Short mmCIF file of C-alpha atoms in Angstrom, two decimals:
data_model
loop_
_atom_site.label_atom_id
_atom_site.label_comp_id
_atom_site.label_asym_id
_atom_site.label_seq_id
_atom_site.Cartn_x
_atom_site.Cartn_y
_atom_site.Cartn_z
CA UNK A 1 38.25 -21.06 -33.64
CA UNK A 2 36.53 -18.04 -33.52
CA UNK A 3 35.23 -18.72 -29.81
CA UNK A 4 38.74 -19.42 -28.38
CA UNK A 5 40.82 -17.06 -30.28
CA UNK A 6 38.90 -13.86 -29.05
CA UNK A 7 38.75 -15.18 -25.51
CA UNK A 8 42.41 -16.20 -25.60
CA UNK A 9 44.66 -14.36 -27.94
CA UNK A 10 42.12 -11.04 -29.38
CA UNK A 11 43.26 -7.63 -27.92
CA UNK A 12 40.15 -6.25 -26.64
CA UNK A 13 41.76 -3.15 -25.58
CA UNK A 14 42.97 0.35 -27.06
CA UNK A 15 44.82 2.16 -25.27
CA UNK A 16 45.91 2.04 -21.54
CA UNK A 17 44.28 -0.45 -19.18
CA UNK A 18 40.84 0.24 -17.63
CA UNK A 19 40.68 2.02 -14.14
CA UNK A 20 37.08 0.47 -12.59
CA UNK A 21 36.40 1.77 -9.19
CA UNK A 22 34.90 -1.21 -7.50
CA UNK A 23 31.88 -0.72 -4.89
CA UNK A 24 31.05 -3.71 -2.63
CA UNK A 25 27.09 -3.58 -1.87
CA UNK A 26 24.91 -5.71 0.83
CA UNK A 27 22.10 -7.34 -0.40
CA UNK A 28 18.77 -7.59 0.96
CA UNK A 29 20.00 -11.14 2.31
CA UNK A 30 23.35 -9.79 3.97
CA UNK A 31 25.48 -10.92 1.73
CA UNK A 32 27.26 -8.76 -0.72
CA UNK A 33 28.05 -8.05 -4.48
CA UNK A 34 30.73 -6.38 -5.83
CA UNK A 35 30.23 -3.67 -8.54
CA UNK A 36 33.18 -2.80 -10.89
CA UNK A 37 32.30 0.92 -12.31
CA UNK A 38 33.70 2.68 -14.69
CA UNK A 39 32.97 6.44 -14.97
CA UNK A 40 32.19 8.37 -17.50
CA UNK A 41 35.02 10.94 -18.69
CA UNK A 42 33.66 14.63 -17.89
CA UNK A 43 35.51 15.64 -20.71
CA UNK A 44 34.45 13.75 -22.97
CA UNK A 45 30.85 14.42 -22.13
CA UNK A 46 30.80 18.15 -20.80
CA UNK A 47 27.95 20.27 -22.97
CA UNK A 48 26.00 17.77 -24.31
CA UNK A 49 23.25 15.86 -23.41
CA UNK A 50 23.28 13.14 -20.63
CA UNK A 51 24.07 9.80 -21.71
CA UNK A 52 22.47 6.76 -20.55
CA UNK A 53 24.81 4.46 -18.45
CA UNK A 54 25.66 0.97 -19.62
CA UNK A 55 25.07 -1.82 -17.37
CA UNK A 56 27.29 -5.39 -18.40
CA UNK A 57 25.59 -8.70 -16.99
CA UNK A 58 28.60 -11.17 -17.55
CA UNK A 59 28.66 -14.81 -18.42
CA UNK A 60 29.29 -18.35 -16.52
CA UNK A 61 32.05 -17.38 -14.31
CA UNK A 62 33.16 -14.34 -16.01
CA UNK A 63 33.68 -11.07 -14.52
CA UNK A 64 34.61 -7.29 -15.54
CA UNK A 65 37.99 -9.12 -16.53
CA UNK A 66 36.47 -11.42 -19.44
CA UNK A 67 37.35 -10.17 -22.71
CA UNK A 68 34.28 -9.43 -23.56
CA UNK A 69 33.71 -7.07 -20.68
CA UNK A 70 37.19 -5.08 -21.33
CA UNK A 71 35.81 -4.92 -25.05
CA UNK A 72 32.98 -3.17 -24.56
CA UNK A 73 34.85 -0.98 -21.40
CA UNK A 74 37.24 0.47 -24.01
CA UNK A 75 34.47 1.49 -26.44
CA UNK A 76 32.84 2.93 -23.49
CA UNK A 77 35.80 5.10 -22.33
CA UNK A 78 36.73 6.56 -25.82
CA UNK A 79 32.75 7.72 -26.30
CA UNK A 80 32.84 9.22 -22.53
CA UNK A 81 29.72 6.89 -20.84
CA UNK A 82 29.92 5.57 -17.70
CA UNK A 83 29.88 1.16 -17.31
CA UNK A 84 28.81 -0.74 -14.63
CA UNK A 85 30.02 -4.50 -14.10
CA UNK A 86 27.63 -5.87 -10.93
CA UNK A 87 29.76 -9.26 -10.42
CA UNK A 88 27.52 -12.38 -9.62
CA UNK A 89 27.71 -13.58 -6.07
CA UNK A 90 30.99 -15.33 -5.98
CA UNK A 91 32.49 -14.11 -9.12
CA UNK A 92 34.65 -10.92 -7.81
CA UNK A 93 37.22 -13.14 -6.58
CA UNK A 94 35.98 -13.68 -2.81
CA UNK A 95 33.23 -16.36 -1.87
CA UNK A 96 29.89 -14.87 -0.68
CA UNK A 97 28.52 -15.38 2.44
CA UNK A 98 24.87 -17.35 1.47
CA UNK A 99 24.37 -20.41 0.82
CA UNK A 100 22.91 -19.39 -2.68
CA UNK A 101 25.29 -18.29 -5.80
CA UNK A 102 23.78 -17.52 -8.50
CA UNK A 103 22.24 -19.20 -12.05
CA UNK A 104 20.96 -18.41 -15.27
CA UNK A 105 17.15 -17.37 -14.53
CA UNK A 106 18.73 -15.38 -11.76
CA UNK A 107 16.03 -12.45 -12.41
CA UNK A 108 15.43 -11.31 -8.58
CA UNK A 109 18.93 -10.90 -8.38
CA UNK A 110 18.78 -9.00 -11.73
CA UNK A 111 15.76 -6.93 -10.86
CA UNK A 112 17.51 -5.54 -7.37
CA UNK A 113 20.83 -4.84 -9.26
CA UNK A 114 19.24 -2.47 -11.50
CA UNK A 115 16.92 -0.81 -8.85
CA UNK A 116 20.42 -0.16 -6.92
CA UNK A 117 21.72 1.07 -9.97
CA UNK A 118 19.10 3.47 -10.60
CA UNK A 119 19.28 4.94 -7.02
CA UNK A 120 22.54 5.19 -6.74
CA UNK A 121 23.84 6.84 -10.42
CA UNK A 122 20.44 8.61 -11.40
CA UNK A 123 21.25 8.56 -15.23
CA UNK A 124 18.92 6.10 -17.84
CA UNK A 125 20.32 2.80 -18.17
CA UNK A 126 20.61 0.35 -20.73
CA UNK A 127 21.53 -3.31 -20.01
CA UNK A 128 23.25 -6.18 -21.61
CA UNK A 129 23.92 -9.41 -20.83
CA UNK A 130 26.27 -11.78 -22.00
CA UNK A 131 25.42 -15.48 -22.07
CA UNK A 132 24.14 -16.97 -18.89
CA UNK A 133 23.88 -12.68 -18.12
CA UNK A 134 21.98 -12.45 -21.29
CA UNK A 135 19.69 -15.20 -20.33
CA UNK A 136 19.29 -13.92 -16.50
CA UNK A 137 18.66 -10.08 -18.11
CA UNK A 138 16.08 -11.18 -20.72
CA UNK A 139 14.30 -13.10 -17.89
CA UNK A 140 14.43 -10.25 -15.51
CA UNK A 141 12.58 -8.09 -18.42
CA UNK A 142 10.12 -11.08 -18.97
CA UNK A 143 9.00 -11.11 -15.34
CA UNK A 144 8.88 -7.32 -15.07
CA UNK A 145 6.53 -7.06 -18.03
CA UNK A 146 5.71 -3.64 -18.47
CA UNK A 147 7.24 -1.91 -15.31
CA UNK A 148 10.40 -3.04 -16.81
CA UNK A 149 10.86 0.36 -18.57
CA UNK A 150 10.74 2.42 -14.77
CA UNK A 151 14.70 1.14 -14.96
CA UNK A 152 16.29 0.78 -18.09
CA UNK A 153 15.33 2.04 -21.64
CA UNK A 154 16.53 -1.12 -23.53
CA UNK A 155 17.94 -4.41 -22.88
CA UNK A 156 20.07 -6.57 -25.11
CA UNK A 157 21.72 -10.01 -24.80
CA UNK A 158 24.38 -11.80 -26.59
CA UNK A 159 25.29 -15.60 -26.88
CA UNK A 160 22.44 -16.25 -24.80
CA UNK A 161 21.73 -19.90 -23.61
CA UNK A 162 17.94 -19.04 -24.48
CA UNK A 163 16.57 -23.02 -24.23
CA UNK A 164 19.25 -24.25 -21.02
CA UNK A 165 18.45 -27.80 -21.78
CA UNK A 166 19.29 -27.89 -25.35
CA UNK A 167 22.59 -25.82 -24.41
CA UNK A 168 23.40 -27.52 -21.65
CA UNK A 169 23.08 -31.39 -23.09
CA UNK A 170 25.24 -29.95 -25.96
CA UNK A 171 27.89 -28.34 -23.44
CA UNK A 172 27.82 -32.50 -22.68
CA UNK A 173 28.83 -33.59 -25.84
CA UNK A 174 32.03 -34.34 -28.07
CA UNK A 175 34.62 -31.47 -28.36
CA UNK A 176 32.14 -29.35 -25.87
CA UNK A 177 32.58 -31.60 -22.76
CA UNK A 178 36.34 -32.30 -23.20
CA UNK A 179 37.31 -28.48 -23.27
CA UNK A 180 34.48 -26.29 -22.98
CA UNK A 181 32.80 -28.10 -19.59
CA UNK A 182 35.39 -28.93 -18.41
CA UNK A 183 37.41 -25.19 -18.53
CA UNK A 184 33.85 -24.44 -16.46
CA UNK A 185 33.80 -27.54 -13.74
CA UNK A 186 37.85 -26.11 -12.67
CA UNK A 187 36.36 -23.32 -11.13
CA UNK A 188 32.86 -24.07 -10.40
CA UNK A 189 33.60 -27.55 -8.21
CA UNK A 190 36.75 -25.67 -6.31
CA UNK A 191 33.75 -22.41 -5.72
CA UNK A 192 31.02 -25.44 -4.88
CA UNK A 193 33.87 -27.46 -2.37
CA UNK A 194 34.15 -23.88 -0.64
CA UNK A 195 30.80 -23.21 -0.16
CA UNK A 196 30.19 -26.77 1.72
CA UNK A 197 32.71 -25.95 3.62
CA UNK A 198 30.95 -22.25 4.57
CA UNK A 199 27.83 -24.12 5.02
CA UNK A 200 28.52 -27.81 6.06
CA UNK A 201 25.79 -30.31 4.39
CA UNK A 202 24.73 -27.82 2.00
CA UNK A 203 24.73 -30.47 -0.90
CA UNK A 204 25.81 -33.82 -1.57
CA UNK A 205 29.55 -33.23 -1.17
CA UNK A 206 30.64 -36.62 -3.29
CA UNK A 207 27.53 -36.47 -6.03
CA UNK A 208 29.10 -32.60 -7.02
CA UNK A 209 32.94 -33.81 -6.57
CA UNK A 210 31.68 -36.51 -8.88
CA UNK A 211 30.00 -34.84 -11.75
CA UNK A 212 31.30 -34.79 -14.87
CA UNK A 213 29.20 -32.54 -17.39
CA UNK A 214 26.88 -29.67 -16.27
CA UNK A 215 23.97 -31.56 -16.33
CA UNK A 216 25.17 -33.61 -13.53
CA UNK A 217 27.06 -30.17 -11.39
CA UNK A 218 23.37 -28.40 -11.75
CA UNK A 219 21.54 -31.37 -10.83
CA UNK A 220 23.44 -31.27 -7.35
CA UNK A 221 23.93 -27.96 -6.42
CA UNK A 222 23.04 -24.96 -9.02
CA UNK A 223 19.41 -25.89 -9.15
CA UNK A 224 18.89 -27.34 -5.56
CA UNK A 225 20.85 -23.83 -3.78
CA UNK A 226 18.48 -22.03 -5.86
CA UNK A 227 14.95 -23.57 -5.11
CA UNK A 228 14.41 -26.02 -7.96
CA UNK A 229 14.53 -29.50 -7.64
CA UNK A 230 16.83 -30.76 -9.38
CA UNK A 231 18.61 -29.81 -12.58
CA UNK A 232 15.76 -30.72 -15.24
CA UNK A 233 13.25 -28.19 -13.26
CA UNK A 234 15.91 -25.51 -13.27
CA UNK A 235 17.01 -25.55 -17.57
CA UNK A 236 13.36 -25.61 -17.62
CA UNK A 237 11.85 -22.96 -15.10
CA UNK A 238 15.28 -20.78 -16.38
CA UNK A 239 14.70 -20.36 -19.51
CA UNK A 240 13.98 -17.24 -21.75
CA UNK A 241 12.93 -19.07 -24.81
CA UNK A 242 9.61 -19.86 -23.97
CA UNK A 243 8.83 -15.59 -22.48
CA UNK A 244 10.08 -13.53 -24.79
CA UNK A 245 6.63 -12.11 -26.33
CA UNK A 246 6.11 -10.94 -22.96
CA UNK A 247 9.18 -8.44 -22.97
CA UNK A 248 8.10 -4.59 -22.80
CA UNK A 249 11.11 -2.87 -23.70
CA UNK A 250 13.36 -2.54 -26.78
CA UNK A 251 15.55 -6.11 -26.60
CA UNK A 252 18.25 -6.93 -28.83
CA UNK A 253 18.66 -10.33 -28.95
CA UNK A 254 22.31 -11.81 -30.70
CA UNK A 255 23.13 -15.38 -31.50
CA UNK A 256 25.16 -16.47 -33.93
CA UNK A 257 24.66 -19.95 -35.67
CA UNK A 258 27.71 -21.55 -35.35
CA UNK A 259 28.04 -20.99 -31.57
CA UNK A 260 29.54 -24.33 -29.91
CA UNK A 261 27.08 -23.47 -26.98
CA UNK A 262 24.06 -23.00 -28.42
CA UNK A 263 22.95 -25.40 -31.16
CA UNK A 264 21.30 -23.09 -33.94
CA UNK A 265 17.99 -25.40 -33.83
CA UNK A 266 17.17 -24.44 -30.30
CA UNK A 267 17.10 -20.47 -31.38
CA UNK A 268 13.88 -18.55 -31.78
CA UNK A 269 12.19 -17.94 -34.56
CA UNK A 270 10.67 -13.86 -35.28
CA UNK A 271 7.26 -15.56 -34.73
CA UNK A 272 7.73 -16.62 -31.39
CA UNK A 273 8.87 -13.16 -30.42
CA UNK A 274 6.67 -9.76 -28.99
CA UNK A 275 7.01 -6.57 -31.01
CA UNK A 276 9.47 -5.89 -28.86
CA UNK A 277 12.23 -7.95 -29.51
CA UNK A 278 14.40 -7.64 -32.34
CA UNK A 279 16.27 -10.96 -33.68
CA UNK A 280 19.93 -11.17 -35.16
CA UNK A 281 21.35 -14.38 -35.88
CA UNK A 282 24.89 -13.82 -37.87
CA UNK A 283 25.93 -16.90 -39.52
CA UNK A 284 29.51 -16.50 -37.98
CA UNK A 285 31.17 -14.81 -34.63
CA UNK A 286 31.10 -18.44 -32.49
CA UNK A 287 30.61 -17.78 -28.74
CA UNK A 288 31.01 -14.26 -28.08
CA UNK A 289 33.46 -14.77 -30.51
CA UNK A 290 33.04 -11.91 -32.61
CA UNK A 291 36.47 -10.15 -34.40
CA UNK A 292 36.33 -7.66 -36.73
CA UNK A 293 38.49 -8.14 -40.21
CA UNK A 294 40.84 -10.76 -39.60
CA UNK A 295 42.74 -12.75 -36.63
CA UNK A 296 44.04 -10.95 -34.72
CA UNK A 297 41.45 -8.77 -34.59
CA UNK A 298 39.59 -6.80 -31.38
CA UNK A 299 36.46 -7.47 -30.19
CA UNK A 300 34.32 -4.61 -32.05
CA UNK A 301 30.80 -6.81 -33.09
CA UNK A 302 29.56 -6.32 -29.20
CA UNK A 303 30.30 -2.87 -28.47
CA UNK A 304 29.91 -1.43 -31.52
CA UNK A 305 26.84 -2.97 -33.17
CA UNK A 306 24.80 -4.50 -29.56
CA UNK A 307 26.48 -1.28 -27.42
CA UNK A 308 25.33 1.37 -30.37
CA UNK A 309 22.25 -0.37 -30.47
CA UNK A 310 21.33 -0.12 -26.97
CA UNK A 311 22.89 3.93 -26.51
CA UNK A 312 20.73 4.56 -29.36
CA UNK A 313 17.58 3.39 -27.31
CA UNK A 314 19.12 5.15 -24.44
#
Protein backbone atom coordinates (compact mmCIF):
# COMPACT_ATOMS: atom_id res chain seq x y z
CA UNK A 1 0.00 0.00 0.00
CA UNK A 2 2.43 2.30 0.94
CA UNK A 3 4.60 1.62 -2.34
CA UNK A 4 1.67 2.23 -4.78
CA UNK A 5 -0.16 4.93 -3.08
CA UNK A 6 2.85 7.45 -3.11
CA UNK A 7 3.75 6.52 -6.66
CA UNK A 8 0.12 6.73 -7.77
CA UNK A 9 -2.15 8.94 -5.81
CA UNK A 10 0.61 11.11 -3.12
CA UNK A 11 0.98 14.83 -4.15
CA UNK A 12 4.59 15.26 -4.24
CA UNK A 13 4.32 18.80 -5.07
CA UNK A 14 3.72 22.34 -3.33
CA UNK A 15 3.10 24.82 -5.16
CA UNK A 16 3.27 25.43 -9.00
CA UNK A 17 4.80 22.80 -11.27
CA UNK A 18 8.61 22.51 -11.67
CA UNK A 19 10.35 24.48 -14.57
CA UNK A 20 13.69 22.02 -15.35
CA UNK A 21 15.74 23.37 -18.12
CA UNK A 22 16.81 20.25 -19.89
CA UNK A 23 20.52 20.00 -21.45
CA UNK A 24 21.16 17.15 -23.93
CA UNK A 25 25.02 16.08 -23.55
CA UNK A 26 27.27 13.64 -25.92
CA UNK A 27 28.98 11.08 -24.32
CA UNK A 28 32.36 9.91 -24.75
CA UNK A 29 30.70 7.10 -27.04
CA UNK A 30 28.56 9.62 -29.25
CA UNK A 31 25.61 9.01 -27.94
CA UNK A 32 23.81 11.37 -25.69
CA UNK A 33 22.10 11.91 -22.21
CA UNK A 34 19.70 14.21 -21.34
CA UNK A 35 20.04 16.33 -18.13
CA UNK A 36 16.85 17.86 -16.54
CA UNK A 37 18.23 20.94 -14.24
CA UNK A 38 16.69 22.80 -12.04
CA UNK A 39 18.31 26.08 -10.85
CA UNK A 40 18.74 27.39 -7.87
CA UNK A 41 16.51 30.59 -7.02
CA UNK A 42 19.02 33.71 -6.69
CA UNK A 43 16.72 34.97 -4.33
CA UNK A 44 16.45 32.62 -2.28
CA UNK A 45 20.16 32.18 -1.97
CA UNK A 46 21.67 35.81 -2.49
CA UNK A 47 24.15 36.67 0.74
CA UNK A 48 24.80 33.55 2.05
CA UNK A 49 27.06 30.96 1.58
CA UNK A 50 27.16 28.69 -1.59
CA UNK A 51 25.18 25.69 -1.43
CA UNK A 52 26.15 22.43 -2.68
CA UNK A 53 24.06 21.23 -5.74
CA UNK A 54 21.96 18.10 -5.54
CA UNK A 55 22.43 15.51 -8.05
CA UNK A 56 19.11 12.77 -8.36
CA UNK A 57 20.18 9.25 -9.88
CA UNK A 58 16.59 7.83 -10.65
CA UNK A 59 15.26 4.34 -10.55
CA UNK A 60 14.31 1.39 -13.19
CA UNK A 61 12.78 3.43 -15.84
CA UNK A 62 12.07 6.47 -13.95
CA UNK A 63 12.97 9.87 -14.85
CA UNK A 64 12.85 13.62 -13.41
CA UNK A 65 8.96 12.88 -13.75
CA UNK A 66 8.78 9.94 -11.04
CA UNK A 67 7.29 11.06 -7.95
CA UNK A 68 10.01 10.69 -6.18
CA UNK A 69 12.09 13.02 -8.28
CA UNK A 70 9.28 15.95 -8.22
CA UNK A 71 9.40 15.28 -4.31
CA UNK A 72 12.61 16.06 -3.67
CA UNK A 73 12.52 19.05 -6.73
CA UNK A 74 9.91 20.91 -4.64
CA UNK A 75 11.94 20.74 -1.39
CA UNK A 76 14.75 21.86 -3.45
CA UNK A 77 13.03 24.98 -4.93
CA UNK A 78 11.49 26.30 -1.61
CA UNK A 79 15.27 26.06 0.14
CA UNK A 80 16.79 27.89 -3.14
CA UNK A 81 19.52 24.86 -4.34
CA UNK A 82 19.97 24.00 -7.61
CA UNK A 83 18.91 19.88 -8.82
CA UNK A 84 20.21 18.02 -11.43
CA UNK A 85 18.24 14.92 -12.99
CA UNK A 86 21.03 13.18 -15.59
CA UNK A 87 18.32 10.72 -17.32
CA UNK A 88 19.75 7.15 -18.07
CA UNK A 89 20.37 6.44 -21.69
CA UNK A 90 16.94 5.85 -23.01
CA UNK A 91 14.92 7.17 -20.22
CA UNK A 92 14.26 11.00 -21.42
CA UNK A 93 11.71 9.86 -23.70
CA UNK A 94 13.88 9.34 -27.02
CA UNK A 95 15.93 6.02 -27.69
CA UNK A 96 19.74 6.47 -27.62
CA UNK A 97 21.84 5.87 -30.29
CA UNK A 98 24.30 2.74 -28.77
CA UNK A 99 23.70 -0.37 -28.62
CA UNK A 100 24.20 -0.23 -24.72
CA UNK A 101 21.35 1.26 -22.21
CA UNK A 102 22.08 1.21 -19.11
CA UNK A 103 21.89 -1.22 -15.67
CA UNK A 104 22.24 -1.21 -12.13
CA UNK A 105 26.22 -1.39 -11.60
CA UNK A 106 26.22 1.27 -14.25
CA UNK A 107 29.27 3.10 -12.34
CA UNK A 108 31.34 4.36 -15.57
CA UNK A 109 28.35 5.90 -16.62
CA UNK A 110 27.94 7.30 -13.06
CA UNK A 111 31.53 8.37 -12.66
CA UNK A 112 31.43 10.59 -16.15
CA UNK A 113 28.01 12.13 -15.13
CA UNK A 114 29.40 13.62 -12.13
CA UNK A 115 32.80 14.70 -13.69
CA UNK A 116 30.43 16.64 -16.32
CA UNK A 117 28.61 17.91 -13.56
CA UNK A 118 31.46 19.26 -11.78
CA UNK A 119 32.84 21.07 -14.93
CA UNK A 120 30.04 22.37 -16.03
CA UNK A 121 28.15 23.97 -12.59
CA UNK A 122 31.40 24.45 -10.40
CA UNK A 123 29.44 24.27 -7.02
CA UNK A 124 30.05 20.94 -4.40
CA UNK A 125 27.76 18.25 -5.12
CA UNK A 126 26.01 15.78 -3.25
CA UNK A 127 24.39 12.70 -4.89
CA UNK A 128 21.53 10.39 -4.40
CA UNK A 129 20.28 7.64 -5.94
CA UNK A 130 17.13 6.05 -5.94
CA UNK A 131 16.85 2.29 -6.36
CA UNK A 132 18.61 0.80 -9.30
CA UNK A 133 20.28 4.84 -9.12
CA UNK A 134 21.06 4.12 -5.58
CA UNK A 135 22.68 0.89 -6.39
CA UNK A 136 24.61 2.35 -9.65
CA UNK A 137 25.73 5.60 -7.22
CA UNK A 138 26.94 3.47 -4.28
CA UNK A 139 28.92 1.38 -6.83
CA UNK A 140 30.35 4.34 -8.55
CA UNK A 141 31.70 5.48 -4.89
CA UNK A 142 32.93 1.82 -4.29
CA UNK A 143 35.09 1.80 -7.41
CA UNK A 144 36.33 5.35 -6.91
CA UNK A 145 37.60 4.54 -3.42
CA UNK A 146 39.15 7.46 -2.13
CA UNK A 147 39.24 9.90 -5.18
CA UNK A 148 35.58 9.69 -4.84
CA UNK A 149 35.55 12.88 -2.65
CA UNK A 150 37.43 15.15 -5.80
CA UNK A 151 33.42 15.21 -6.94
CA UNK A 152 30.89 15.06 -4.49
CA UNK A 153 30.99 15.58 -0.63
CA UNK A 154 28.42 12.80 0.21
CA UNK A 155 26.44 10.22 -1.42
CA UNK A 156 23.21 8.64 -0.31
CA UNK A 157 20.85 5.97 -1.72
CA UNK A 158 17.38 4.97 -1.10
CA UNK A 159 15.41 1.65 -1.81
CA UNK A 160 18.48 0.33 -3.13
CA UNK A 161 18.49 -3.21 -4.77
CA UNK A 162 21.89 -3.71 -2.76
CA UNK A 163 22.12 -7.88 -3.39
CA UNK A 164 20.36 -7.84 -7.38
CA UNK A 165 19.86 -11.52 -7.13
CA UNK A 166 17.94 -11.70 -4.02
CA UNK A 167 15.82 -8.59 -5.39
CA UNK A 168 15.49 -9.65 -8.54
CA UNK A 169 14.25 -13.54 -7.85
CA UNK A 170 11.79 -11.78 -5.45
CA UNK A 171 10.63 -9.15 -8.23
CA UNK A 172 9.78 -13.01 -9.73
CA UNK A 173 7.56 -14.04 -7.24
CA UNK A 174 3.74 -13.94 -6.14
CA UNK A 175 2.10 -10.43 -6.02
CA UNK A 176 5.72 -8.98 -7.28
CA UNK A 177 5.69 -10.65 -10.77
CA UNK A 178 1.94 -10.14 -11.51
CA UNK A 179 2.09 -6.24 -10.97
CA UNK A 180 5.35 -5.06 -10.05
CA UNK A 181 7.46 -6.96 -13.14
CA UNK A 182 5.25 -6.79 -15.11
CA UNK A 183 4.41 -2.63 -14.82
CA UNK A 184 8.51 -2.86 -15.66
CA UNK A 185 8.56 -5.52 -18.82
CA UNK A 186 5.62 -2.76 -20.64
CA UNK A 187 8.23 -0.46 -21.15
CA UNK A 188 11.43 -2.22 -21.05
CA UNK A 189 10.49 -5.04 -23.98
CA UNK A 190 8.76 -2.06 -26.26
CA UNK A 191 12.56 0.11 -25.38
CA UNK A 192 14.48 -3.54 -26.01
CA UNK A 193 12.13 -4.27 -29.54
CA UNK A 194 13.41 -0.64 -30.56
CA UNK A 195 16.78 -1.04 -29.98
CA UNK A 196 16.94 -4.39 -32.27
CA UNK A 197 15.49 -2.61 -34.58
CA UNK A 198 18.41 0.40 -34.29
CA UNK A 199 20.87 -2.32 -34.23
CA UNK A 200 19.55 -5.46 -36.11
CA UNK A 201 20.81 -8.87 -34.29
CA UNK A 202 21.70 -7.11 -31.26
CA UNK A 203 20.05 -9.90 -29.04
CA UNK A 204 17.93 -12.77 -29.35
CA UNK A 205 14.83 -10.97 -30.63
CA UNK A 206 12.23 -14.02 -29.58
CA UNK A 207 14.23 -15.16 -26.13
CA UNK A 208 13.56 -11.11 -24.87
CA UNK A 209 9.88 -10.97 -26.56
CA UNK A 210 9.54 -14.16 -24.57
CA UNK A 211 10.63 -13.41 -21.09
CA UNK A 212 8.47 -13.26 -18.48
CA UNK A 213 10.19 -12.08 -15.10
CA UNK A 214 13.45 -10.01 -14.98
CA UNK A 215 15.54 -12.73 -14.50
CA UNK A 216 14.78 -13.99 -17.86
CA UNK A 217 14.69 -9.92 -19.72
CA UNK A 218 18.41 -9.48 -18.04
CA UNK A 219 19.55 -12.78 -18.99
CA UNK A 220 18.95 -11.72 -22.77
CA UNK A 221 19.72 -8.35 -23.13
CA UNK A 222 20.53 -6.08 -19.86
CA UNK A 223 23.52 -8.13 -18.94
CA UNK A 224 24.74 -9.30 -22.46
CA UNK A 225 24.49 -5.19 -23.99
CA UNK A 226 26.48 -4.47 -21.03
CA UNK A 227 29.50 -6.98 -21.09
CA UNK A 228 28.40 -9.74 -18.73
CA UNK A 229 27.44 -12.95 -19.74
CA UNK A 230 24.45 -13.57 -18.97
CA UNK A 231 22.08 -12.43 -16.24
CA UNK A 232 23.58 -14.47 -13.15
CA UNK A 233 27.17 -12.69 -13.84
CA UNK A 234 25.50 -9.32 -14.03
CA UNK A 235 23.13 -9.44 -10.28
CA UNK A 236 26.41 -10.67 -9.26
CA UNK A 237 29.31 -8.41 -10.71
CA UNK A 238 26.39 -5.39 -10.01
CA UNK A 239 26.05 -5.49 -6.82
CA UNK A 240 26.84 -3.02 -3.91
CA UNK A 241 26.32 -5.38 -1.09
CA UNK A 242 29.39 -7.12 -1.14
CA UNK A 243 31.74 -3.19 -1.50
CA UNK A 244 30.44 -1.09 0.73
CA UNK A 245 33.48 -1.02 3.39
CA UNK A 246 35.34 0.26 0.58
CA UNK A 247 33.24 3.60 0.25
CA UNK A 248 35.34 6.89 1.13
CA UNK A 249 32.80 9.39 1.49
CA UNK A 250 29.87 10.11 3.85
CA UNK A 251 26.95 7.48 2.41
CA UNK A 252 23.57 7.35 3.62
CA UNK A 253 22.23 4.27 2.96
CA UNK A 254 17.95 3.87 3.33
CA UNK A 255 15.97 0.69 3.18
CA UNK A 256 13.05 0.08 4.70
CA UNK A 257 12.00 -3.54 5.81
CA UNK A 258 8.89 -4.03 4.37
CA UNK A 259 9.94 -3.01 0.83
CA UNK A 260 8.18 -5.51 -1.80
CA UNK A 261 11.58 -5.19 -3.73
CA UNK A 262 13.99 -5.86 -1.46
CA UNK A 263 13.47 -8.76 0.95
CA UNK A 264 14.72 -7.40 4.47
CA UNK A 265 17.12 -10.62 4.82
CA UNK A 266 19.26 -9.63 1.90
CA UNK A 267 20.07 -6.03 3.70
CA UNK A 268 23.40 -5.30 5.33
CA UNK A 269 24.22 -5.55 8.52
CA UNK A 270 26.50 -2.27 10.41
CA UNK A 271 29.29 -4.92 10.48
CA UNK A 272 29.63 -5.41 6.99
CA UNK A 273 29.86 -1.70 6.45
CA UNK A 274 33.25 0.94 6.35
CA UNK A 275 33.18 3.84 8.78
CA UNK A 276 31.82 5.50 6.22
CA UNK A 277 28.54 4.38 5.69
CA UNK A 278 25.75 5.09 7.83
CA UNK A 279 22.73 2.43 7.94
CA UNK A 280 18.87 3.26 8.31
CA UNK A 281 16.47 0.62 7.98
CA UNK A 282 12.78 2.09 9.01
CA UNK A 283 10.47 -0.65 9.69
CA UNK A 284 7.81 1.04 7.34
CA UNK A 285 7.84 3.50 4.06
CA UNK A 286 7.58 0.27 1.36
CA UNK A 287 9.39 1.12 -1.92
CA UNK A 288 10.21 4.63 -1.97
CA UNK A 289 7.08 4.69 -0.44
CA UNK A 290 7.58 7.04 2.21
CA UNK A 291 4.39 9.62 3.32
CA UNK A 292 4.46 11.68 6.03
CA UNK A 293 1.27 11.57 8.63
CA UNK A 294 -1.40 9.92 6.91
CA UNK A 295 -2.73 8.96 3.22
CA UNK A 296 -2.80 11.27 1.41
CA UNK A 297 0.19 12.50 2.41
CA UNK A 298 3.44 14.08 0.27
CA UNK A 299 6.47 12.56 -0.14
CA UNK A 300 8.61 14.38 2.76
CA UNK A 301 10.87 11.07 4.26
CA UNK A 302 13.37 11.52 1.02
CA UNK A 303 13.88 15.09 0.80
CA UNK A 304 13.66 16.01 4.06
CA UNK A 305 15.50 13.40 6.15
CA UNK A 306 18.08 11.67 3.01
CA UNK A 307 18.11 15.46 1.15
CA UNK A 308 18.95 17.28 4.76
CA UNK A 309 21.24 14.65 5.35
CA UNK A 310 23.25 14.94 2.34
CA UNK A 311 23.10 19.29 2.28
CA UNK A 312 24.33 18.91 5.67
CA UNK A 313 27.52 17.00 4.36
CA UNK A 314 27.52 19.44 1.59
Amino acid sequence: MQTIWSAKFAHPLDGPPLSFERQRWTTPDADFIDVDVLPAAAAATAGRPAHPMVVMFHGLEGSSGSHYAQALGAWCRARGLALAVPHFRGCSGELNLAPRAYHSGDFEEIGWILGQMRQRFGAPLVALGVSLGGNALLRWAQEAGDSAGRLVNAVASVCAPLDLTAAGLNLGQGFNRWVYTRMFLNTLKPKALAKWRQHPGLFDRVRMLASRSLYEFDDVVTGPLHGFSGVDDYWHRASAKPHLHRIRVPALVVNALNDPFVPAHSLPAQCELGDMVQLWQPAHGGHVGFSAGRFPGHLRTVPDTVAGWLVQHG
